[in-house]
Amino acid sequence: MLHRFYFLKFFVFLSLISSLSAYKPEPLTLLPEPAEHRERRKENRSDWTFIVYIAADNDLDYFARRNIEEMKLVGSNKNISIVVQLDRHGIHERTKRLYVTQEAIYQMNATDETAGQKLNSGSAQTLIDCCKWAIEEFPAQHYALVLWNHGIGILDSIRSKTTNASELFTFNPANHMLELDRSIGFLQFLEEKANQPNDRGVCFSDTYGSYLTNQKIDYALKEITQNFLGGKKLDIVAFDACLMAMVEVGSLIKPYVDYMVASQEVELGTGWPYHHVLAPFLEKPLSPKEFASHIVRGYKKGYENITSDFTQSAIDLKYIDAIENSIKKISSLLIQMLHHQLDYSVKRAIRASRSRRVCTCFAEPSYIDLHHFFTNLLETIDFMHLEKEKMPLIPTLKKELWACLKAIDQAVITNETGSNLESAKGLSIYFPLRHIDPSYLQIPFIKTTRWDNFLRTAL
């Protein structure tokens, strides 16, 4: 029986990395919603509306159907309404809006103005319209929005191509686990894929050749909260996508969202185990904080026996301001110290603290764990030597580093990792090895913290 289990695990892995270029979407069984069902649903409003924006017009299409079937195992009930906007692979695959119950999956736009259309999932307006539909058709006290697709963190480098991150994992027959290959950076891997023929782009929509940039996400969330929630924030925005648990991403969405859920590391193509993520709603409603935390624990339950290279964290975004304020002070102090160092001692300490050998980084090596980096700086600070009149900067830096670590601990309400990433504390930050990506200079985080000034001085 045990050998069968490991064979099945290896078979699943092979399916993850198999080529999907000739794949044709397997249809879901969809039904029209009966009129009496709709009337009953309108009368019995759920506590939560769970909106899953599935942008599967790419090589992840295979897993979209699987994830929806997992949602169906729980289904909508008095505690939660599960709704999906589904964009599948292929120019002839029309975008569908779904209401997921245990009994059936109902197509909600079979006859409305979107019927028969292939919507551009990489458009801000498409996301806005999706949320407008979900909020108006399924009003609730709380709203969670899941952005389901590829992710490359905070960078908007359209030179890259995105692909199924499962290709970075290998099966180890010695321990029967999937292991992440860290010999190549994720963005470098994407660049190499970009130069191969017939590969798919970094965009969320292959058909339209577009994706949701930072600017589009900012615009969409602003419109959604102002126009459809009366200025109230979304309770949760979650990323079922790679590399999105970054302080910069939290900074981008904090004006519109209370809690963020995301992974610091790449995710396998299978995505979230939605039956675990939604299971508590079979019995009771959850508060936003409880739900955000449970998503993280549900993710762990799905992956802890498959790979040791997983992360997932829930972030209380009200603490992002404190983190940014500390980073701004730390950046300023380190710049001053770099200008007044002796024997390059400050630069050496920074490089040692940021080194891949001692600081947790991820499949994309320019993304490092913020908590681990600042902890390393505290451990190397005594090796920093300054001109005599600038020595008071050292205790000031210690104070600010401790303040930032405290703010990170407050922000990260739940954090789960595999054993290979135990030092990952829930939030990453961009720290490239050589050059700063031009797209990075356009984000709100830079205007607040001037982290780019520090990077230029330190590189």
Coordinates of C-alpha atoms in Angstrom, one line a residue, residues 46-229:
S46 CA -24.2 34.2 3.3
D47 CA -21.7 35.7 5.8
W48 CA -18.9 35.5 3.2
T49 CA -18.6 35.8 -0.6
F50 CA -15.5 34.0 -1.8
I51 CA -14.5 35.4 -5.3
V52 CA -12.0 33.3 -7.3
Y53 CA -10.7 35.1 -10.4
I54 CA -9.3 32.2 -12.4
A55 CA -7.1 33.4 -15.2
A56 CA -6.3 30.0 -16.8
D57 CA -5.9 31.0 -20.4
N58 CA -2.4 29.5 -20.2
D59 CA -0.5 26.4 -19.2
L60 CA -2.3 26.2 -15.8
D61 CA -5.7 25.4 -17.4
Y62 CA -5.5 21.8 -16.4
F63 CA -5.6 22.7 -12.8
A64 CA -8.5 25.1 -13.0
R65 CA -11.1 22.4 -13.3
R66 CA -9.4 20.4 -10.5
N67 CA -9.6 23.4 -8.2
I68 CA -13.2 24.1 -8.9
E69 CA -14.1 20.5 -8.2
E70 CA -12.3 20.9 -4.8
M71 CA -14.4 23.9 -4.1
K72 CA -17.5 21.8 -4.9
L73 CA -16.6 19.4 -2.1
V74 CA -17.4 22.1 0.3
G75 CA -19.9 24.2 -1.7
S76 CA -21.8 27.3 -1.0
N77 CA -23.9 27.4 2.1
K78 CA -25.3 29.7 4.7
N79 CA -21.8 30.6 5.8
I80 CA -20.2 31.3 2.4
S81 CA -21.0 31.8 -1.3
I82 CA -18.3 30.4 -3.6
V83 CA -18.2 32.2 -7.0
V84 CA -15.8 31.9 -9.8
Q85 CA -14.9 33.8 -12.9
L86 CA -13.3 31.2 -15.2
D87 CA -11.1 32.1 -18.2
R88 CA -9.8 28.9 -19.8
H89 CA -7.2 28.2 -22.4
G90 CA -8.0 28.8 -26.0
I91 CA -9.5 31.6 -28.1
H92 CA -12.8 29.7 -28.4
E93 CA -13.2 29.2 -24.6
R94 CA -15.7 31.7 -23.5
T95 CA -15.4 33.3 -20.0
K96 CA -17.8 31.8 -17.5
R97 CA -19.2 33.0 -14.2
L98 CA -20.0 30.2 -11.8
Y99 CA -21.8 29.6 -8.6
V100 CA -20.4 26.5 -6.8
T101 CA -22.5 24.4 -4.6
Q102 CA -22.2 20.7 -3.4
E103 CA -25.1 19.8 -5.6
A104 CA -24.0 21.5 -8.9
I105 CA -21.9 24.2 -10.5
Y106 CA -24.2 26.8 -12.0
Q107 CA -23.3 29.0 -14.9
M108 CA -24.5 32.5 -14.0
N109 CA -23.8 34.3 -17.3
A110 CA -25.3 32.0 -19.9
T111 CA -27.7 34.7 -21.0
D112 CA -26.3 38.0 -19.8
E113 CA -24.2 40.6 -21.6
T114 CA -21.0 38.6 -21.1
A115 CA -22.5 35.4 -22.7
G116 CA -20.4 34.0 -25.5
Q117 CA -17.5 36.4 -24.9
K118 CA -13.8 35.7 -24.3
L119 CA -13.0 38.3 -21.7
N120 CA -9.4 39.6 -21.2
S121 CA -8.4 38.4 -17.8
G122 CA -5.3 40.6 -18.0
S123 CA -7.5 43.7 -18.1
A124 CA -8.2 45.8 -14.9
Q125 CA -11.8 46.4 -16.2
T126 CA -12.4 42.6 -16.4
L127 CA -11.4 42.2 -12.8
I128 CA -13.6 45.2 -11.8
D129 CA -16.6 43.8 -13.7
C130 CA -16.1 40.4 -12.1
C131 CA -16.2 41.8 -8.6
K132 CA -19.1 44.1 -9.4
W133 CA -21.1 41.1 -10.5
A134 CA -20.1 39.0 -7.4
I135 CA -20.8 41.8 -4.9
E136 CA -24.1 42.8 -6.4
E137 CA -25.3 39.2 -7.0
F138 CA -23.9 37.7 -3.8
P139 CA -24.0 40.5 -1.2
A140 CA -22.3 39.5 2.1
Q141 CA -20.8 40.9 5.2
H142 CA -17.3 39.9 4.2
Y143 CA -15.5 39.5 0.9
A144 CA -12.4 37.5 -0.1
L145 CA -10.9 37.9 -3.6
V146 CA -8.4 35.2 -4.8
L147 CA -6.2 36.1 -7.8
W148 CA -5.5 32.7 -9.4
N149 CA -2.7 32.5 -11.9
H150 CA 1.0 32.7 -12.4
G151 CA 2.9 35.3 -10.3
I152 CA 6.4 36.8 -10.4
G153 CA 6.2 38.9 -7.3
I154 CA 6.4 42.7 -7.5
L155 CA 8.3 43.0 -10.8
D156 CA 6.4 43.8 -14.0
S157 CA 9.1 42.6 -16.4
I158 CA 7.3 41.9 -19.6
R159 CA 10.6 40.7 -21.1
S160 CA 10.1 37.5 -19.1
K161 CA 7.8 34.6 -19.8
T162 CA 5.9 32.7 -17.2
T163 CA 5.5 29.0 -17.0
N164 CA 4.3 26.3 -14.7
A165 CA 6.5 26.5 -11.6
S166 CA 6.2 22.7 -11.2
E167 CA 9.0 22.5 -13.9
L168 CA 11.4 23.7 -11.2
F169 CA 10.7 20.7 -8.9
T170 CA 12.2 17.3 -9.1
F171 CA 11.1 14.0 -7.5
N172 CA 13.5 12.6 -5.0
P173 CA 13.0 8.8 -4.8
A174 CA 15.1 8.6 -1.6
N175 CA 12.6 10.6 0.5
H176 CA 9.6 10.5 -1.9
M177 CA 9.3 14.3 -1.8
L178 CA 9.3 17.0 -4.5
E179 CA 12.4 19.2 -4.2
L180 CA 12.9 22.7 -5.6
D181 CA 15.9 23.2 -7.9
R182 CA 17.7 26.4 -6.7
S183 CA 20.5 26.2 -9.2
I184 CA 18.8 28.7 -11.5
G185 CA 16.9 31.9 -10.6
F186 CA 13.2 31.9 -11.4
L187 CA 13.3 35.0 -13.5
Q188 CA 16.4 33.7 -15.3
F189 CA 14.5 30.5 -15.9
L190 CA 11.6 32.5 -17.4
E191 CA 14.0 34.5 -19.6
E192 CA 15.3 31.2 -21.0
K193 CA 11.8 29.9 -21.6
A194 CA 11.0 33.2 -23.4
N195 CA 13.6 32.4 -26.1
Q196 CA 12.0 29.1 -26.9
P197 CA 9.4 28.8 -29.6
N198 CA 5.7 28.3 -28.9
D199 CA 6.0 29.1 -25.2
R200 CA 3.5 31.1 -23.3
G201 CA 4.1 34.6 -22.0
V202 CA 4.1 36.1 -18.5
C203 CA 0.7 37.4 -19.2
F204 CA -2.4 36.1 -17.4
S205 CA -4.1 35.8 -20.8
D206 CA -2.4 34.0 -23.7
T207 CA -5.2 35.0 -26.1
Y208 CA -4.9 38.7 -25.4
G209 CA -1.2 38.8 -24.5
S210 CA -1.8 40.8 -21.3
Y211 CA -1.6 40.5 -17.6
L212 CA -2.4 42.4 -14.5
T213 CA 0.4 44.8 -13.8
N214 CA 0.9 46.5 -10.4
Q215 CA -0.8 49.6 -11.9
K216 CA -3.8 47.6 -13.1
I217 CA -4.2 45.9 -9.7
D218 CA -4.0 49.2 -7.9
Y219 CA -6.6 50.8 -10.2
A220 CA -9.0 47.8 -10.1
L221 CA -8.9 47.5 -6.3
K222 CA -9.5 51.2 -5.9
E223 CA -12.5 51.1 -8.2
I224 CA -13.9 48.0 -6.5
T225 CA -13.7 49.4 -3.0
Q226 CA -14.9 52.9 -3.8
N227 CA -17.7 52.0 -6.2
F228 CA -19.1 48.7 -5.0
L229 CA -18.2 48.6 -1.3

